[in-house]
Tab-separated table of C-alpha atoms in Angstrom:
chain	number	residue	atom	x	y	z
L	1317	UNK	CA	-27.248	-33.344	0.850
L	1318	UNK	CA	-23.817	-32.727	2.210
L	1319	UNK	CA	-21.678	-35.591	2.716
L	1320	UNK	CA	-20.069	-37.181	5.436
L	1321	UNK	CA	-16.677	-36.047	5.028
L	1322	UNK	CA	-17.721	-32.440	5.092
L	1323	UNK	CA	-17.998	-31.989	8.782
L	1324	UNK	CA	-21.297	-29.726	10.301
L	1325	UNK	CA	-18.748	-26.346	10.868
L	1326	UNK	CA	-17.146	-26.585	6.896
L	1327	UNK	CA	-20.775	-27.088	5.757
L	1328	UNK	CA	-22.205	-23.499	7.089
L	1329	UNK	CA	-20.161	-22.504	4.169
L	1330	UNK	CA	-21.133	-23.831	1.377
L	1331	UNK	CA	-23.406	-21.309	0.275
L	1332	UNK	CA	-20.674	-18.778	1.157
L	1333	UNK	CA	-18.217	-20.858	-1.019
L	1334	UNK	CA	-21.086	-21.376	-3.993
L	1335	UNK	CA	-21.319	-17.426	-4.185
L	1336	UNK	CA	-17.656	-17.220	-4.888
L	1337	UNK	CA	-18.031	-20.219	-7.270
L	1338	UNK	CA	-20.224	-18.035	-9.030
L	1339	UNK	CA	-17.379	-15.146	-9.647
L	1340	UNK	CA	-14.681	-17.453	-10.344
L	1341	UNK	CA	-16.711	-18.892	-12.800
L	1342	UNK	CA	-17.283	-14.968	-14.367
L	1343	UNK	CA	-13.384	-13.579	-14.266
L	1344	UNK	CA	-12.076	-17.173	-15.944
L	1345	UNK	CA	-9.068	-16.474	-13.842
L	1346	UNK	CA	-5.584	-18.001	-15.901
L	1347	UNK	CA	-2.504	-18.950	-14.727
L	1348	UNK	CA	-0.535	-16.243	-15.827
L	1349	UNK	CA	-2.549	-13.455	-14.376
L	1350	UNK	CA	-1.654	-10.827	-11.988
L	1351	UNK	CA	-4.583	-10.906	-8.905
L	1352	UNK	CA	-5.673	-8.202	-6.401
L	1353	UNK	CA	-8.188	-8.589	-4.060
L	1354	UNK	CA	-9.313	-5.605	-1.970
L	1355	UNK	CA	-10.718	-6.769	1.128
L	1356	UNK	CA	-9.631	-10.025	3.191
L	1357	UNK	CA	-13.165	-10.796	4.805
L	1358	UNK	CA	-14.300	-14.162	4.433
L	1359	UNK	CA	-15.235	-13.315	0.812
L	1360	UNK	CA	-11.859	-12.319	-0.281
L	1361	UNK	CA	-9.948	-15.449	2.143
L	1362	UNK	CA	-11.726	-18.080	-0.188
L	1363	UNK	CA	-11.170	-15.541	-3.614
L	1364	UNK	CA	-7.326	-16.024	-2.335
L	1365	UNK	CA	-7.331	-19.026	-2.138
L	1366	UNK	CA	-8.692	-19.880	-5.562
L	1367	UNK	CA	-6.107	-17.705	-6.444
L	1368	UNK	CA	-3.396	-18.708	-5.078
L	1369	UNK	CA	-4.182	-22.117	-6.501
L	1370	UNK	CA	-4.525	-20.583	-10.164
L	1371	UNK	CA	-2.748	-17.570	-10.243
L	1372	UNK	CA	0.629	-16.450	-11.092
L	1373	UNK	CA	0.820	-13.566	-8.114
L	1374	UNK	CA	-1.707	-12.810	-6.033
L	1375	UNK	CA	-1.801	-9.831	-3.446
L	1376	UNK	CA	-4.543	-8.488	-0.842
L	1377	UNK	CA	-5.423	-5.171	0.611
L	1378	UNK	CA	-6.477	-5.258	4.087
L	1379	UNK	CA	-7.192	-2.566	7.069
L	1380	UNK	CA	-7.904	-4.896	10.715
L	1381	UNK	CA	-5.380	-6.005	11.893
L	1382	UNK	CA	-6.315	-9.084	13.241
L	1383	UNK	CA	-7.450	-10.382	9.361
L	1384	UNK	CA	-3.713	-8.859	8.319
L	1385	UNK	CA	-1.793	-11.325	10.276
L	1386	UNK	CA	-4.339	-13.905	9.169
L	1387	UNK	CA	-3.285	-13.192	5.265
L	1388	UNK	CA	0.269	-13.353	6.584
L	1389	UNK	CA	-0.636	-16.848	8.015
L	1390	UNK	CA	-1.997	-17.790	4.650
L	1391	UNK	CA	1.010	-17.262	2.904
L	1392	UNK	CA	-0.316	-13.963	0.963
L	1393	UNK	CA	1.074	-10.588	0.266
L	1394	UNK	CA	-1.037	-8.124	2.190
L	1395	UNK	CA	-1.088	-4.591	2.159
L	1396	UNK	CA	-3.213	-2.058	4.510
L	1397	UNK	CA	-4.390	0.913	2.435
L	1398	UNK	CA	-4.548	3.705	5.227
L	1399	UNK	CA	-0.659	3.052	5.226
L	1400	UNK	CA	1.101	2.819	2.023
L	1401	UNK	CA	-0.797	4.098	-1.858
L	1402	UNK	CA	-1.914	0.474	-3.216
L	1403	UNK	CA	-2.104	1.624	-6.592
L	1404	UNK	CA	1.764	2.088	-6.167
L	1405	UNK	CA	2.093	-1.052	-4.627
L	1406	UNK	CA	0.266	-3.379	-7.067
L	1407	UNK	CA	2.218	-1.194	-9.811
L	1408	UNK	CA	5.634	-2.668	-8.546
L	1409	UNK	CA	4.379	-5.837	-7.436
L	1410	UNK	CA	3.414	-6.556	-11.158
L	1411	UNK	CA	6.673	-4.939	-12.652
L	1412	UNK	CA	4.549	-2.124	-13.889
L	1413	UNK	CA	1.595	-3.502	-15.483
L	1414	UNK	CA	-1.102	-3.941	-12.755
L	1415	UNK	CA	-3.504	-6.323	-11.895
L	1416	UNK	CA	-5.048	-8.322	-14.342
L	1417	UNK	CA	-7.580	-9.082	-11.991
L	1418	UNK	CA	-9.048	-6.834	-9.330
L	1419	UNK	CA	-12.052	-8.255	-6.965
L	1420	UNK	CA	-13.915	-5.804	-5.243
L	1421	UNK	CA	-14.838	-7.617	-2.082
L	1422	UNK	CA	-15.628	-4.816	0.268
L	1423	UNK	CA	-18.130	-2.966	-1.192
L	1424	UNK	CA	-16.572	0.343	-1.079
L	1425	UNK	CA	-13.349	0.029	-3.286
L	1426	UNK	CA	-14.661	0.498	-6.862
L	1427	UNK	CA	-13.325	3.741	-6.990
L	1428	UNK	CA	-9.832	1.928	-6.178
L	1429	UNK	CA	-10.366	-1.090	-7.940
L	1430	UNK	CA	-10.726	0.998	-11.270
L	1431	UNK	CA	-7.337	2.593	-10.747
L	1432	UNK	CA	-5.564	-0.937	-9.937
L	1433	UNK	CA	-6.286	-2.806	-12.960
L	1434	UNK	CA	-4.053	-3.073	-15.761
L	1435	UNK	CA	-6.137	-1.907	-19.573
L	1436	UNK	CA	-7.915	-4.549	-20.819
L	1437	UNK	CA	-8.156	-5.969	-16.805
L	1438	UNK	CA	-11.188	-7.511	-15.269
L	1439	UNK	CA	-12.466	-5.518	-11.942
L	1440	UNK	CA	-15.553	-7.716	-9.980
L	1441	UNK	CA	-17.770	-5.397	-7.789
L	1442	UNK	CA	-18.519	-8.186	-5.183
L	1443	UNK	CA	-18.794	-6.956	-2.235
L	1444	UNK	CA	-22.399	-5.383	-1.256
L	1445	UNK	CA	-22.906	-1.782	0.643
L	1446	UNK	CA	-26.002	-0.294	-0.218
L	1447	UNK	CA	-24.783	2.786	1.238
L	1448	UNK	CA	-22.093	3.441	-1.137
L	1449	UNK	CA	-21.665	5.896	-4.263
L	1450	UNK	CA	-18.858	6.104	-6.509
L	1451	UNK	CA	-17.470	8.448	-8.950
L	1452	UNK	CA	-16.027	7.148	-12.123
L	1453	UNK	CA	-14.929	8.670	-15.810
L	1454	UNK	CA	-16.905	6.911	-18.314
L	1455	UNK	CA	-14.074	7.866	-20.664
L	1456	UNK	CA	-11.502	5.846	-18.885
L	1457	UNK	CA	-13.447	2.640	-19.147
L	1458	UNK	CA	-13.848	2.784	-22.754
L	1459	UNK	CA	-10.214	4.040	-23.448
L	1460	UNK	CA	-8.172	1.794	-21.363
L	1461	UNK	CA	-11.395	-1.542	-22.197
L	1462	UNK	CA	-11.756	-2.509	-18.466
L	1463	UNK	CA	-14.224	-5.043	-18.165
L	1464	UNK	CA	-16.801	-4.173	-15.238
L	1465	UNK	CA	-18.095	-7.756	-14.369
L	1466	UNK	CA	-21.384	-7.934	-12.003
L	1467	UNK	CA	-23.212	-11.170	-11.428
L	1468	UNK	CA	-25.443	-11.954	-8.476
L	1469	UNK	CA	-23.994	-14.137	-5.746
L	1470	UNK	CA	-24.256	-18.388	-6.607
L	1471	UNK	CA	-26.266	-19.372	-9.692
L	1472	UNK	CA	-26.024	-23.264	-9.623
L	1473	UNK	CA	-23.328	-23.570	-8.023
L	1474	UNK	CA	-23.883	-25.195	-4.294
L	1475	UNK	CA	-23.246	-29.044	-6.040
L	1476	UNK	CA	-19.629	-27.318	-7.194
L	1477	UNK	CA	-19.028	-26.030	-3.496
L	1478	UNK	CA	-19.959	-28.835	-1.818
L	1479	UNK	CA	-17.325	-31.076	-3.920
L	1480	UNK	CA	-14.418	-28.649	-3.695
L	1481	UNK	CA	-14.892	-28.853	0.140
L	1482	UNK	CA	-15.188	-32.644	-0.188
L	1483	UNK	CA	-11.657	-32.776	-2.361
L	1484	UNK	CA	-10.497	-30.582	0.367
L	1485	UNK	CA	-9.008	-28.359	-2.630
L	1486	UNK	CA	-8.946	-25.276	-0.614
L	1487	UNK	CA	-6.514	-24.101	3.129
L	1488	UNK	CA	-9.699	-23.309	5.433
L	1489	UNK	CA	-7.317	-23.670	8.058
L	1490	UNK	CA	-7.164	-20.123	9.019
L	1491	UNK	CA	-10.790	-19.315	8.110
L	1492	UNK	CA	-12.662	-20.324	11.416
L	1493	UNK	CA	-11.591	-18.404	14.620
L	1494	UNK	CA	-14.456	-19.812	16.921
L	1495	UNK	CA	-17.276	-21.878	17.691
L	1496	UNK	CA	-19.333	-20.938	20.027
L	1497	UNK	CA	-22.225	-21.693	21.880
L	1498	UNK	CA	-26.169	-19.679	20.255
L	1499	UNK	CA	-26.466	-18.537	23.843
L	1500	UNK	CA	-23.243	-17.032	23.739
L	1501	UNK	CA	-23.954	-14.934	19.718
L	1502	UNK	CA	-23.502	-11.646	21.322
L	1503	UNK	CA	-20.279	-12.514	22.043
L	1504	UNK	CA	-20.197	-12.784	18.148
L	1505	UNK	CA	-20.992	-9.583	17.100
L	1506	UNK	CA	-17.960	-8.083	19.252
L	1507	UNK	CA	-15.524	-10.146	17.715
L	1508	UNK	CA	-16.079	-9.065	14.721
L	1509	UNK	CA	-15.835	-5.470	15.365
L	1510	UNK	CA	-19.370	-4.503	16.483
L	1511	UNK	CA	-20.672	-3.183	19.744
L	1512	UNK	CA	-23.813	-3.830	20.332
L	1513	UNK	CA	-24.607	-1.116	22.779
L	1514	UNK	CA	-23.405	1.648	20.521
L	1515	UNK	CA	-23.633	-0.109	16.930
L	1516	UNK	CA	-19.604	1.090	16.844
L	1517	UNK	CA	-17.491	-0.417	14.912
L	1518	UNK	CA	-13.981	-1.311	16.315
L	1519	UNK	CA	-11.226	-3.724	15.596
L	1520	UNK	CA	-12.150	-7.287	14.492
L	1521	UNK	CA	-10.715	-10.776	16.716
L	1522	UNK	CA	-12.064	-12.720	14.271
L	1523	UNK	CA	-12.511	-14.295	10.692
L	1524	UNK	CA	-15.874	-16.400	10.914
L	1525	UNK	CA	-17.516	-17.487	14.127
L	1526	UNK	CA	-19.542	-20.535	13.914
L	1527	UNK	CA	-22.562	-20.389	16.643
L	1528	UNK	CA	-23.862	-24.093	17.192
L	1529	UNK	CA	-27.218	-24.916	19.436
């Protein structure tokens, strides 16, 4: 049951939160590491925000502009990959070591993730795209002892969620654009970067849209 002082908008994501749980729980992030997250989605706003609670430095890779400015908001350093070589960036950013720490929350940056991380480093595939393939060197894994960490989703961990939220231990105040009305879900869809009509994908206005009856 989900208490009182979690109001009915927080508590549609608890089960989001309780997935993340679940991968925090895996890495055993420390306070001295160096964190990348590719992808600031919902998924990778709460992973940031763990972070940035834990962490020593903690950067974010980002393409929509909308979500950007909404990492900027957060306090985080963000960085778009169609404009500047991340591997470069996270390079200097970590005074030439690399992430300790790289989570995966797009479901197409493996490839990247892999070439971020620091030897010895943790990368978490987290994000899901069926549709995706990636190339990697078996060698390079073994020489350099990258850790490939997969789980799946929340395993016992919705009671966890539910009493972070209640502590109030993590800045959601930049994590819900909207709440809108069920009639009005369509509207949804396009603000987060999908027509309808033409299943095109476009620039997002939003973070998470809450649709309430």
């Amino acid at each position: 049951v989900v208490p009182d002082e979690i109001d009915d908008i927080l508590g549609t994501q608890v089960e989001t939160l309780a997935t993340v749980v679940n991968g925090m729980n895996t890495l055993l992030m420390l306070p001295y590491d160096y964190v990348m997250i590719i992808g600031f989605g919902p998924i990778g706003y709460l992973f940031s925000q763990f972070a940035k609670n834990i962490a020593a430095k903690v950067a974010v890779t980002e393409i929509d502009p909308f979500r950007i400015e909404v990492a900027k908001k957060c306090g985080l350093t963000v960085w778009n990959p169609n404009e500047v070589d991340v591997v470069e960036k996270i390079t200097d950013f970590t005074y030439g070591r690399k992430a300790d720490i790289v989570i995966e929350a797009t479901g197409n940056g493996l490839a990247q993730a892999l070439n971020c991380v620091t030897p010895g480093g943790k990368v978490l595939p987290f994000g899901m795209d069926s549709s995706i393939s990636a190339t990697i060197v078996p060698n390079e894994i073994t020489r350099w002892a990258t850790k490939i960490l997969g789980l799946y989703l929340g395993q016992n961990t919705m009671v966890p969620s539910i009493r972070i939220y209640r502590e109030n231990r993590l800045d959601m105040s930049n994590f819900f654009t909207k709440v809108i009305k069920l009639e009005e879900g369509i509207e949804a869809f396009k603000m987060l970067g999908l027509d309808m009509k033409t299943l095109s994908h476009g620039p997002k206005s939003a973070m998470k849209v809450v649709m309430k009856p």
